[in-house]
């Protein structure tokens, strides 16, 4: 799997990661499902895993799965602070340090909630070595101007935004700014929360022309063929899907014509 570097510490990240929204919000009885997904993902080169206190039980389920599979040491754990309160934010970090063995590699301010209030104490936690890198996320393109204001402070190493053939607003000014500042970009919902997978082309010649085995791989390669994206984080509850997604993380990348072919299929 290809590695890309970003941020102040030049973090090296395999380009396919693993999201946990909804799919890792599992009851104790169902937690082995998460361990099977983590095992398949890490066996095939994934290291970057993303969660949030917003995702129900997912943070804890992810931490236990990393331990059960024995891959915590090699994982890059990305999670989030999601609250307007600094006190509550500190409690969220404490819980995460419990889930992830005393360290979070990448802490993001979720949906920019109180980002000006959170960044100063998060910077202290970076100095304390409880967090390695900082970031911020938003799913709503109307909030990109504020996300870019946050980027310009120079205090964050990466941003997380949607990037797929139907959600491309980041191309206009956010991706150029990230590129100029050396800020990493994490692509959330590469499959449009699964909705883009319904557009799969019926003609197998399309997949042959793209050099991939499945439509999900075509969508991931579309996202990762923009070299300003550092890691895409598809979520899955299936070990088989995790392996297939990881296989899309190696070159060759799509040229402009192949990207346009994917866009035409999505446009219908
Ligand atoms: N959605 C948001 O607004 C949002 C916001 C902030 C952060 N994020 C982060 O970004 C991550 C990814 O976004 P997302 O979860 O919204 O959506 P997504 O990754 O675009 O799509 C997830 C869906 O794709 C399916 N899928 C995954 N791999 C597949 C494959 N190889 N073949 C067929 N189906 C496949 C999954 O179903 P199966 O379980 O059947 O594989 C799941 O239903 C989140 O988990 C979270 O960590 C999302």
PDB file of C-alpha atoms and ligand atoms in Angstrom:
ATOM      1  CA  UNK A   1       0.000   0.000   0.000  1.00  0.00           C
ATOM      2  CA  UNK A   2       1.278   3.499  -0.843  1.00  0.00           C
ATOM      3  CA  UNK A   3       2.371   5.779   2.016  1.00  0.00           C
ATOM      4  CA  UNK A   4       1.906   9.573   1.983  1.00  0.00           C
ATOM      5  CA  UNK A   5       3.458  12.125   4.378  1.00  0.00           C
ATOM      6  CA  UNK A   6       1.913  15.219   5.944  1.00  0.00           C
ATOM      7  CA  UNK A   7       2.011  17.680   8.839  1.00  0.00           C
ATOM      8  CA  UNK A   8       4.658  19.125  11.120  1.00  0.00           C
ATOM      9  CA  UNK A   9       5.969  15.676  12.037  1.00  0.00           C
ATOM     10  CA  UNK A  10       5.804  14.409   8.414  1.00  0.00           C
ATOM     11  CA  UNK A  11       3.587  11.533   9.530  1.00  0.00           C
ATOM     12  CA  UNK A  12       3.727   8.656   7.049  1.00  0.00           C
ATOM     13  CA  UNK A  13       0.266   7.175   6.457  1.00  0.00           C
ATOM     14  CA  UNK A  14      -0.902   4.236   4.318  1.00  0.00           C
ATOM     15  CA  UNK A  15      -3.496   5.760   1.974  1.00  0.00           C
ATOM     16  CA  UNK A  16      -6.427   3.493   2.903  1.00  0.00           C
ATOM     17  CA  UNK A  17      -7.652   3.765   6.483  1.00  0.00           C
ATOM     18  CA  UNK A  18     -10.737   2.574   8.340  1.00  0.00           C
ATOM     19  CA  UNK A  19     -13.767   4.605   9.486  1.00  0.00           C
ATOM     20  CA  UNK A  20     -15.935   3.449  12.380  1.00  0.00           C
ATOM     21  CA  UNK A  21     -19.083   5.606  12.223  1.00  0.00           C
ATOM     22  CA  UNK A  22     -22.180   3.419  12.702  1.00  0.00           C
ATOM     23  CA  UNK A  23     -20.375   0.131  11.818  1.00  0.00           C
ATOM     24  CA  UNK A  24     -18.413  -0.100  15.134  1.00  0.00           C
ATOM     25  CA  UNK A  25     -21.275   1.028  17.402  1.00  0.00           C
ATOM     26  CA  UNK A  26     -21.700  -2.597  18.469  1.00  0.00           C
ATOM     27  CA  UNK A  27     -23.107  -4.388  21.502  1.00  0.00           C
ATOM     28  CA  UNK A  28     -20.592  -6.410  23.590  1.00  0.00           C
ATOM     29  CA  UNK A  29     -21.839  -9.632  21.948  1.00  0.00           C
ATOM     30  CA  UNK A  30     -21.118  -8.244  18.481  1.00  0.00           C
ATOM     31  CA  UNK A  31     -17.639  -6.852  19.212  1.00  0.00           C
ATOM     32  CA  UNK A  32     -15.861  -9.824  17.518  1.00  0.00           C
ATOM     33  CA  UNK A  33     -17.193  -8.403  14.219  1.00  0.00           C
ATOM     34  CA  UNK A  34     -15.026  -5.291  14.762  1.00  0.00           C
ATOM     35  CA  UNK A  35     -11.982  -7.397  15.647  1.00  0.00           C
ATOM     36  CA  UNK A  36     -12.394  -9.381  12.408  1.00  0.00           C
ATOM     37  CA  UNK A  37     -12.568  -6.146  10.383  1.00  0.00           C
ATOM     38  CA  UNK A  38      -9.502  -4.697  12.147  1.00  0.00           C
ATOM     39  CA  UNK A  39      -7.581  -7.932  11.631  1.00  0.00           C
ATOM     40  CA  UNK A  40      -8.366  -8.018   7.896  1.00  0.00           C
ATOM     41  CA  UNK A  41      -7.583  -4.318   7.493  1.00  0.00           C
ATOM     42  CA  UNK A  42      -4.206  -4.465   9.268  1.00  0.00           C
ATOM     43  CA  UNK A  43      -3.210  -7.702   7.495  1.00  0.00           C
ATOM     44  CA  UNK A  44      -3.620  -5.846   4.220  1.00  0.00           C
ATOM     45  CA  UNK A  45      -1.692  -2.697   5.198  1.00  0.00           C
ATOM     46  CA  UNK A  46      -4.194  -0.377   6.914  1.00  0.00           C
ATOM     47  CA  UNK A  47      -2.912   1.565   9.966  1.00  0.00           C
ATOM     48  CA  UNK A  48      -5.027   4.733  10.187  1.00  0.00           C
ATOM     49  CA  UNK A  49      -8.307   4.248  12.110  1.00  0.00           C
ATOM     50  CA  UNK A  50     -10.847   7.006  12.746  1.00  0.00           C
ATOM     51  CA  UNK A  51     -13.465   7.338  15.487  1.00  0.00           C
ATOM     52  CA  UNK A  52     -15.271   9.900  17.669  1.00  0.00           C
ATOM     53  CA  UNK A  53     -17.229  10.238  20.909  1.00  0.00           C
ATOM     54  CA  UNK A  54     -20.163  10.972  18.557  1.00  0.00           C
ATOM     55  CA  UNK A  55     -20.151   7.343  17.314  1.00  0.00           C
ATOM     56  CA  UNK A  56     -21.807   5.671  20.308  1.00  0.00           C
ATOM     57  CA  UNK A  57     -19.722   2.726  21.581  1.00  0.00           C
ATOM     58  CA  UNK A  58     -17.333   2.819  18.595  1.00  0.00           C
ATOM     59  CA  UNK A  59     -14.273   4.327  20.325  1.00  0.00           C
ATOM     60  CA  UNK A  60     -14.173   1.625  22.976  1.00  0.00           C
ATOM     61  CA  UNK A  61     -15.030  -1.136  20.511  1.00  0.00           C
ATOM     62  CA  UNK A  62     -12.151   0.033  18.291  1.00  0.00           C
ATOM     63  CA  UNK A  63      -9.679   0.123  21.190  1.00  0.00           C
ATOM     64  CA  UNK A  64     -10.604  -3.393  22.309  1.00  0.00           C
ATOM     65  CA  UNK A  65     -10.411  -4.664  18.714  1.00  0.00           C
ATOM     66  CA  UNK A  66      -6.902  -3.184  18.278  1.00  0.00           C
ATOM     67  CA  UNK A  67      -5.816  -4.914  21.499  1.00  0.00           C
ATOM     68  CA  UNK A  68      -7.502  -8.215  20.639  1.00  0.00           C
ATOM     69  CA  UNK A  69      -5.740  -8.322  17.269  1.00  0.00           C
ATOM     70  CA  UNK A  70      -2.473  -7.092  18.809  1.00  0.00           C
ATOM     71  CA  UNK A  71      -1.982  -4.126  16.468  1.00  0.00           C
ATOM     72  CA  UNK A  72      -2.328  -1.123  18.786  1.00  0.00           C
ATOM     73  CA  UNK A  73       1.400  -0.337  18.594  1.00  0.00           C
ATOM     74  CA  UNK A  74       1.386  -0.021  14.807  1.00  0.00           C
ATOM     75  CA  UNK A  75      -1.973   1.803  14.571  1.00  0.00           C
ATOM     76  CA  UNK A  76      -2.392   5.520  13.938  1.00  0.00           C
ATOM     77  CA  UNK A  77      -5.438   6.255  16.088  1.00  0.00           C
ATOM     78  CA  UNK A  78      -7.393   9.288  14.922  1.00  0.00           C
ATOM     79  CA  UNK A  79     -10.300  10.323  17.078  1.00  0.00           C
ATOM     80  CA  UNK A  80     -12.129  13.514  18.001  1.00  0.00           C
ATOM     81  CA  UNK A  81     -13.181  15.972  20.676  1.00  0.00           C
ATOM     82  CA  UNK A  82     -16.884  16.740  20.251  1.00  0.00           C
ATOM     83  CA  UNK A  83     -18.295  19.159  22.821  1.00  0.00           C
ATOM     84  CA  UNK A  84     -18.555  22.907  23.422  1.00  0.00           C
ATOM     85  CA  UNK A  85     -17.098  22.433  26.940  1.00  0.00           C
ATOM     86  CA  UNK A  86     -13.368  22.314  27.688  1.00  0.00           C
ATOM     87  CA  UNK A  87     -14.044  20.295  30.852  1.00  0.00           C
ATOM     88  CA  UNK A  88     -16.061  17.725  28.915  1.00  0.00           C
ATOM     89  CA  UNK A  89     -13.385  17.721  26.186  1.00  0.00           C
ATOM     90  CA  UNK A  90     -10.726  16.833  28.761  1.00  0.00           C
ATOM     91  CA  UNK A  91     -12.953  13.980  29.986  1.00  0.00           C
ATOM     92  CA  UNK A  92     -13.332  12.735  26.405  1.00  0.00           C
ATOM     93  CA  UNK A  93      -9.530  12.692  26.034  1.00  0.00           C
ATOM     94  CA  UNK A  94      -9.149  10.845  29.366  1.00  0.00           C
ATOM     95  CA  UNK A  95     -11.572   8.172  28.159  1.00  0.00           C
ATOM     96  CA  UNK A  96      -9.661   7.871  24.873  1.00  0.00           C
ATOM     97  CA  UNK A  97      -6.331   7.501  26.672  1.00  0.00           C
ATOM     98  CA  UNK A  98      -7.982   4.587  28.502  1.00  0.00           C
ATOM     99  CA  UNK A  99      -9.212   3.007  25.256  1.00  0.00           C
ATOM    100  CA  UNK A 100      -5.913   3.454  23.380  1.00  0.00           C
ATOM    101  CA  UNK A 101      -3.134   2.669  25.844  1.00  0.00           C
ATOM    102  CA  UNK A 102      -2.336   6.209  27.038  1.00  0.00           C
ATOM    103  CA  UNK A 103      -1.830   7.913  23.687  1.00  0.00           C
ATOM    104  CA  UNK A 104      -3.823   9.323  20.758  1.00  0.00           C
ATOM    105  CA  UNK A 105      -1.809   9.819  17.559  1.00  0.00           C
ATOM    106  CA  UNK A 106      -4.205  12.253  15.962  1.00  0.00           C
ATOM    107  CA  UNK A 107      -6.846  14.318  17.817  1.00  0.00           C
ATOM    108  CA  UNK A 108      -9.392  16.252  15.762  1.00  0.00           C
ATOM    109  CA  UNK A 109     -11.920  18.906  16.715  1.00  0.00           C
ATOM    110  CA  UNK A 110     -15.151  17.326  15.465  1.00  0.00           C
ATOM    111  CA  UNK A 111     -17.325  19.546  13.257  1.00  0.00           C
ATOM    112  CA  UNK A 112     -15.285  22.578  14.428  1.00  0.00           C
ATOM    113  CA  UNK A 113     -17.231  22.605  17.710  1.00  0.00           C
ATOM    114  CA  UNK A 114     -15.558  25.287  19.920  1.00  0.00           C
ATOM    115  CA  UNK A 115     -12.263  24.851  18.013  1.00  0.00           C
ATOM    116  CA  UNK A 116     -10.834  28.173  19.250  1.00  0.00           C
ATOM    117  CA  UNK A 117     -11.423  27.073  22.857  1.00  0.00           C
ATOM    118  CA  UNK A 118     -10.117  23.523  22.375  1.00  0.00           C
ATOM    119  CA  UNK A 119      -6.888  24.098  20.433  1.00  0.00           C
ATOM    120  CA  UNK A 120      -4.915  25.742  23.301  1.00  0.00           C
ATOM    121  CA  UNK A 121      -5.430  22.882  25.779  1.00  0.00           C
ATOM    122  CA  UNK A 122      -4.957  20.299  23.042  1.00  0.00           C
ATOM    123  CA  UNK A 123      -1.603  21.941  22.201  1.00  0.00           C
ATOM    124  CA  UNK A 124      -0.633  21.438  25.867  1.00  0.00           C
ATOM    125  CA  UNK A 125      -1.517  17.768  25.538  1.00  0.00           C
ATOM    126  CA  UNK A 126       0.742  17.567  22.477  1.00  0.00           C
ATOM    127  CA  UNK A 127       3.545  19.038  24.608  1.00  0.00           C
ATOM    128  CA  UNK A 128       2.711  16.410  27.280  1.00  0.00           C
ATOM    129  CA  UNK A 129       3.059  13.727  24.562  1.00  0.00           C
ATOM    130  CA  UNK A 130      -0.434  12.359  25.219  1.00  0.00           C
ATOM    131  CA  UNK A 131      -1.420  13.463  21.684  1.00  0.00           C
ATOM    132  CA  UNK A 132       0.926  13.496  18.677  1.00  0.00           C
ATOM    133  CA  UNK A 133      -0.916  15.598  16.061  1.00  0.00           C
ATOM    134  CA  UNK A 134      -3.983  17.856  15.845  1.00  0.00           C
ATOM    135  CA  UNK A 135      -6.700  18.289  13.250  1.00  0.00           C
ATOM    136  CA  UNK A 136     -10.222  19.527  12.578  1.00  0.00           C
ATOM    137  CA  UNK A 137     -13.170  18.102  10.659  1.00  0.00           C
ATOM    138  CA  UNK A 138     -16.350  19.211   8.967  1.00  0.00           C
ATOM    139  CA  UNK A 139     -18.739  17.414   6.630  1.00  0.00           C
ATOM    140  CA  UNK A 140     -20.596  20.564   5.522  1.00  0.00           C
ATOM    141  CA  UNK A 141     -18.987  22.553   2.709  1.00  0.00           C
ATOM    142  CA  UNK A 142     -20.649  25.780   3.880  1.00  0.00           C
ATOM    143  CA  UNK A 143     -18.285  25.567   6.891  1.00  0.00           C
ATOM    144  CA  UNK A 144     -15.106  25.323   4.777  1.00  0.00           C
ATOM    145  CA  UNK A 145     -14.278  29.053   5.156  1.00  0.00           C
ATOM    146  CA  UNK A 146     -14.116  28.543   8.930  1.00  0.00           C
ATOM    147  CA  UNK A 147     -12.190  25.293   8.488  1.00  0.00           C
ATOM    148  CA  UNK A 148      -9.651  27.204   6.384  1.00  0.00           C
ATOM    149  CA  UNK A 149      -9.439  29.891   9.072  1.00  0.00           C
ATOM    150  CA  UNK A 150      -8.530  27.093  11.485  1.00  0.00           C
ATOM    151  CA  UNK A 151      -5.914  25.775   9.015  1.00  0.00           C
ATOM    152  CA  UNK A 152      -4.339  29.232   8.701  1.00  0.00           C
ATOM    153  CA  UNK A 153      -3.657  29.365  12.460  1.00  0.00           C
ATOM    154  CA  UNK A 154      -0.808  26.909  11.789  1.00  0.00           C
ATOM    155  CA  UNK A 155      -1.898  24.786  14.764  1.00  0.00           C
ATOM    156  CA  UNK A 156      -3.324  21.798  12.918  1.00  0.00           C
ATOM    157  CA  UNK A 157      -1.613  19.061  10.934  1.00  0.00           C
ATOM    158  CA  UNK A 158      -4.609  17.742   8.985  1.00  0.00           C
ATOM    159  CA  UNK A 159      -8.244  18.297   8.118  1.00  0.00           C
ATOM    160  CA  UNK A 160     -10.994  15.764   7.496  1.00  0.00           C
ATOM    161  CA  UNK A 161     -13.617  16.500   4.814  1.00  0.00           C
ATOM    162  CA  UNK A 162     -15.829  14.508   2.422  1.00  0.00           C
ATOM    163  CA  UNK A 163     -14.253  13.804  -0.959  1.00  0.00           C
ATOM    164  CA  UNK A 164     -15.962  11.676  -3.621  1.00  0.00           C
ATOM    165  CA  UNK A 165     -17.251  12.309  -7.182  1.00  0.00           C
ATOM    166  CA  UNK A 166     -20.384  14.030  -5.833  1.00  0.00           C
ATOM    167  CA  UNK A 167     -18.739  16.002  -3.005  1.00  0.00           C
ATOM    168  CA  UNK A 168     -15.894  17.982  -4.574  1.00  0.00           C
ATOM    169  CA  UNK A 169     -16.221  21.462  -3.076  1.00  0.00           C
ATOM    170  CA  UNK A 170     -12.852  21.010  -1.307  1.00  0.00           C
ATOM    171  CA  UNK A 171     -11.107  21.210  -4.702  1.00  0.00           C
ATOM    172  CA  UNK A 172     -11.919  24.904  -5.065  1.00  0.00           C
ATOM    173  CA  UNK A 173      -9.826  26.373  -2.248  1.00  0.00           C
ATOM    174  CA  UNK A 174      -9.413  23.957   0.675  1.00  0.00           C
ATOM    175  CA  UNK A 175      -7.196  21.407  -1.111  1.00  0.00           C
ATOM    176  CA  UNK A 176      -4.953  24.123  -2.624  1.00  0.00           C
ATOM    177  CA  UNK A 177      -4.520  25.704   0.829  1.00  0.00           C
ATOM    178  CA  UNK A 178      -3.741  22.332   2.425  1.00  0.00           C
ATOM    179  CA  UNK A 179      -1.195  21.629  -0.288  1.00  0.00           C
ATOM    180  CA  UNK A 180       0.450  25.033   0.140  1.00  0.00           C
ATOM    181  CA  UNK A 181       0.640  24.658   3.945  1.00  0.00           C
ATOM    182  CA  UNK A 182       1.681  20.970   4.031  1.00  0.00           C
ATOM    183  CA  UNK A 183      -1.542  20.095   5.863  1.00  0.00           C
ATOM    184  CA  UNK A 184      -2.814  16.535   5.526  1.00  0.00           C
ATOM    185  CA  UNK A 185      -6.259  15.757   4.101  1.00  0.00           C
ATOM    186  CA  UNK A 186      -8.316  12.818   5.301  1.00  0.00           C
ATOM    187  CA  UNK A 187     -11.167  11.935   2.939  1.00  0.00           C
ATOM    188  CA  UNK A 188     -14.297  10.904   4.838  1.00  0.00           C
ATOM    189  CA  UNK A 189     -17.230   9.043   3.217  1.00  0.00           C
ATOM    190  CA  UNK A 190     -15.469   8.009  -0.013  1.00  0.00           C
ATOM    191  CA  UNK A 191     -18.588   5.961  -0.840  1.00  0.00           C
ATOM    192  CA  UNK A 192     -21.036   8.739   0.067  1.00  0.00           C
ATOM    193  CA  UNK A 193     -22.113   6.742   3.149  1.00  0.00           C
ATOM    194  CA  UNK A 194     -22.637   3.799   0.778  1.00  0.00           C
ATOM    195  CA  UNK A 195     -25.004   5.624  -1.612  1.00  0.00           C
ATOM    196  CA  UNK A 196     -22.412   5.788  -4.439  1.00  0.00           C
ATOM    197  CA  UNK A 197     -22.064   2.022  -4.438  1.00  0.00           C
ATOM    198  CA  UNK A 198     -25.582   1.802  -5.864  1.00  0.00           C
ATOM    199  CA  UNK A 199     -24.294   3.475  -9.077  1.00  0.00           C
ATOM    200  CA  UNK A 200     -22.097   0.483  -9.938  1.00  0.00           C
ATOM    201  CA  UNK A 201     -21.724   0.191 -13.739  1.00  0.00           C
ATOM    202  CA  UNK A 202     -23.405  -2.848 -15.297  1.00  0.00           C
ATOM    203  CA  UNK A 203     -20.796  -3.139 -18.090  1.00  0.00           C
ATOM    204  CA  UNK A 204     -17.711  -5.074 -16.841  1.00  0.00           C
ATOM    205  CA  UNK A 205     -15.639  -3.288 -19.524  1.00  0.00           C
ATOM    206  CA  UNK A 206     -15.717  -0.179 -17.317  1.00  0.00           C
ATOM    207  CA  UNK A 207     -13.934  -1.951 -14.460  1.00  0.00           C
ATOM    208  CA  UNK A 208     -11.447  -3.434 -16.949  1.00  0.00           C
ATOM    209  CA  UNK A 209     -10.699   0.027 -18.320  1.00  0.00           C
ATOM    210  CA  UNK A 210     -10.093   1.268 -14.782  1.00  0.00           C
ATOM    211  CA  UNK A 211      -7.934  -1.734 -13.863  1.00  0.00           C
ATOM    212  CA  UNK A 212      -9.929  -2.549 -10.716  1.00  0.00           C
ATOM    213  CA  UNK A 213     -11.983  -5.515  -9.521  1.00  0.00           C
ATOM    214  CA  UNK A 214     -14.984  -3.682  -8.102  1.00  0.00           C
ATOM    215  CA  UNK A 215     -16.845  -0.392  -8.127  1.00  0.00           C
ATOM    216  CA  UNK A 216     -15.854   0.296  -4.518  1.00  0.00           C
ATOM    217  CA  UNK A 217     -12.193   0.086  -5.578  1.00  0.00           C
ATOM    218  CA  UNK A 218     -12.926   2.455  -8.484  1.00  0.00           C
ATOM    219  CA  UNK A 219     -14.383   5.046  -6.085  1.00  0.00           C
ATOM    220  CA  UNK A 220     -11.462   4.759  -3.652  1.00  0.00           C
ATOM    221  CA  UNK A 221      -8.951   5.109  -6.489  1.00  0.00           C
ATOM    222  CA  UNK A 222     -10.857   8.133  -7.775  1.00  0.00           C
ATOM    223  CA  UNK A 223     -10.427   9.794  -4.353  1.00  0.00           C
ATOM    224  CA  UNK A 224      -6.783   8.797  -3.880  1.00  0.00           C
ATOM    225  CA  UNK A 225      -5.740   9.732  -7.405  1.00  0.00           C
ATOM    226  CA  UNK A 226      -5.758  13.340  -6.213  1.00  0.00           C
ATOM    227  CA  UNK A 227      -2.339  13.380  -4.512  1.00  0.00           C
ATOM    228  CA  UNK A 228      -3.452  16.162  -2.144  1.00  0.00           C
ATOM    229  CA  UNK A 229      -5.512  13.491  -0.338  1.00  0.00           C
ATOM    230  CA  UNK A 230      -3.373  11.597   2.183  1.00  0.00           C
ATOM    231  CA  UNK A 231      -5.756   8.925   3.422  1.00  0.00           C
ATOM    232  CA  UNK A 232      -9.330   7.813   2.655  1.00  0.00           C
ATOM    233  CA  UNK A 233     -11.278   6.218   5.509  1.00  0.00           C
ATOM    234  CA  UNK A 234     -14.055   3.935   4.231  1.00  0.00           C
ATOM    235  CA  UNK A 235     -16.147   2.417   7.018  1.00  0.00           C
ATOM    236  CA  UNK A 236     -17.058  -1.231   6.857  1.00  0.00           C
ATOM    237  CA  UNK A 237     -18.522  -3.991   8.994  1.00  0.00           C
ATOM    238  CA  UNK A 238     -17.133  -6.660   6.673  1.00  0.00           C
ATOM    239  CA  UNK A 239     -13.648  -8.217   6.774  1.00  0.00           C
ATOM    240  CA  UNK A 240     -13.965  -9.033   3.081  1.00  0.00           C
ATOM    241  CA  UNK A 241     -14.787  -5.405   2.235  1.00  0.00           C
ATOM    242  CA  UNK A 242     -11.867  -4.214   4.396  1.00  0.00           C
ATOM    243  CA  UNK A 243      -9.459  -6.381   2.352  1.00  0.00           C
ATOM    244  CA  UNK A 244     -10.930  -5.220  -0.940  1.00  0.00           C
ATOM    245  CA  UNK A 245     -10.673  -1.554   0.138  1.00  0.00           C
ATOM    246  CA  UNK A 246      -7.028  -1.957   1.173  1.00  0.00           C
ATOM    247  CA  UNK A 247      -6.238  -3.436  -2.248  1.00  0.00           C
ATOM    248  CA  UNK A 248      -7.246  -0.103  -3.832  1.00  0.00           C
ATOM    249  CA  UNK A 249      -4.408   1.664  -1.988  1.00  0.00           C
ATOM    250  CA  UNK A 250      -1.621   0.902  -4.448  1.00  0.00           C
ATOM    251  CA  UNK A 251      -0.644   2.520  -7.754  1.00  0.00           C
ATOM    252  CA  UNK A 252      -1.251   2.903 -10.624  1.00  0.00           C
ATOM    253  CA  UNK A 253      -3.516   5.895  -9.912  1.00  0.00           C
ATOM    254  CA  UNK A 254      -6.179   7.073 -12.335  1.00  0.00           C
ATOM    255  CA  UNK A 255      -5.330   9.568 -15.040  1.00  0.00           C
ATOM    256  CA  UNK A 256      -7.755  12.401 -15.890  1.00  0.00           C
ATOM    257  CA  UNK A 257      -9.625  10.283 -18.440  1.00  0.00           C
ATOM    258  CA  UNK A 258     -10.185   7.425 -15.959  1.00  0.00           C
ATOM    259  CA  UNK A 259     -11.375   9.876 -13.311  1.00  0.00           C
ATOM    260  CA  UNK A 260     -13.864  11.352 -15.800  1.00  0.00           C
ATOM    261  CA  UNK A 261     -15.135   7.858 -16.606  1.00  0.00           C
ATOM    262  CA  UNK A 262     -15.934   7.289 -12.902  1.00  0.00           C
ATOM    263  CA  UNK A 263     -17.645  10.694 -12.752  1.00  0.00           C
ATOM    264  CA  UNK A 264     -19.795   9.871 -15.824  1.00  0.00           C
ATOM    265  CA  UNK A 265     -20.987   6.606 -14.238  1.00  0.00           C
ATOM    266  CA  UNK A 266     -21.861   8.410 -10.995  1.00  0.00           C
ATOM    267  CA  UNK A 267     -23.689  11.131 -12.936  1.00  0.00           C
ATOM    268  CA  UNK A 268     -25.777   8.345 -14.588  1.00  0.00           C
TER     269      UNK A 268
HETATM  270  N1  LIG B   1     -20.660  10.554   7.439  1.00  0.00           N
HETATM  271  C1  LIG B   1     -20.175  11.615   7.997  1.00  0.00           C
HETATM  272  O1  LIG B   1     -20.784  12.714   7.979  1.00  0.00           O
HETATM  273  C2  LIG B   1     -18.867  11.569   8.673  1.00  0.00           C
HETATM  274  C3  LIG B   1     -18.565  12.631   9.375  1.00  0.00           C
HETATM  275  C4  LIG B   1     -17.366  12.649   9.994  1.00  0.00           C
HETATM  276  C5  LIG B   1     -16.501  11.591   9.871  1.00  0.00           C
HETATM  277  N2  LIG B   1     -16.772  10.513   9.175  1.00  0.00           N
HETATM  278  C6  LIG B   1     -15.771   9.403   9.121  1.00  0.00           C
HETATM  279  O2  LIG B   1     -15.619   8.935   7.803  1.00  0.00           O
HETATM  280  C7  LIG B   1     -15.866   7.512   7.798  1.00  0.00           C
HETATM  281  C8  LIG B   1     -16.381   7.061   6.454  1.00  0.00           C
HETATM  282  O3  LIG B   1     -17.608   7.671   6.116  1.00  0.00           O
HETATM  283  P1  LIG B   1     -19.034   6.937   6.198  1.00  0.00           P
HETATM  284  O4  LIG B   1     -18.958   5.860   7.207  1.00  0.00           O
HETATM  285  O5  LIG B   1     -20.041   7.997   6.379  1.00  0.00           O
HETATM  286  O6  LIG B   1     -19.311   6.335   4.750  1.00  0.00           O
HETATM  287  P2  LIG B   1     -18.501   5.545   3.606  1.00  0.00           P
HETATM  288  O7  LIG B   1     -17.202   5.055   4.100  1.00  0.00           O
HETATM  289  O8  LIG B   1     -18.537   6.420   2.396  1.00  0.00           O
HETATM  290  O9  LIG B   1     -19.497   4.318   3.342  1.00  0.00           O
HETATM  291  C9  LIG B   1     -19.672   3.307   4.294  1.00  0.00           C
HETATM  292  C10 LIG B   1     -20.572   2.248   3.687  1.00  0.00           C
HETATM  293  O10 LIG B   1     -19.908   1.621   2.592  1.00  0.00           O
HETATM  294  C11 LIG B   1     -20.039   0.211   2.698  1.00  0.00           C
HETATM  295  N3  LIG B   1     -18.797  -0.404   2.193  1.00  0.00           N
HETATM  296  C12 LIG B   1     -17.533  -0.200   2.650  1.00  0.00           C
HETATM  297  N4  LIG B   1     -16.643  -0.904   1.905  1.00  0.00           N
HETATM  298  C13 LIG B   1     -17.367  -1.588   0.976  1.00  0.00           C
HETATM  299  C14 LIG B   1     -17.017  -2.492  -0.074  1.00  0.00           C
HETATM  300  N5  LIG B   1     -15.736  -2.807  -0.335  1.00  0.00           N
HETATM  301  N6  LIG B   1     -18.030  -3.007  -0.833  1.00  0.00           N
HETATM  302  C15 LIG B   1     -19.320  -2.671  -0.591  1.00  0.00           C
HETATM  303  N7  LIG B   1     -19.711  -1.832   0.380  1.00  0.00           N
HETATM  304  C16 LIG B   1     -18.737  -1.277   1.168  1.00  0.00           C
HETATM  305  C17 LIG B   1     -20.250  -0.092   4.145  1.00  0.00           C
HETATM  306  O11 LIG B   1     -21.091  -1.209   4.267  1.00  0.00           O
HETATM  307  P3  LIG B   1     -20.514  -2.629   4.785  1.00  0.00           P
HETATM  308  O12 LIG B   1     -20.483  -2.516   6.265  1.00  0.00           O
HETATM  309  O13 LIG B   1     -21.497  -3.612   4.276  1.00  0.00           O
HETATM  310  O14 LIG B   1     -19.143  -2.813   4.198  1.00  0.00           O
HETATM  311  C18 LIG B   1     -20.954   1.167   4.661  1.00  0.00           C
HETATM  312  O15 LIG B   1     -22.345   1.028   4.592  1.00  0.00           O
HETATM  313  C19 LIG B   1     -16.823   7.341   8.970  1.00  0.00           C
HETATM  314  O16 LIG B   1     -16.965   6.013   9.388  1.00  0.00           O
HETATM  315  C20 LIG B   1     -16.185   8.219  10.008  1.00  0.00           C
HETATM  316  O17 LIG B   1     -15.067   7.572  10.597  1.00  0.00           O
HETATM  317  C21 LIG B   1     -17.964  10.473   8.561  1.00  0.00           C
END
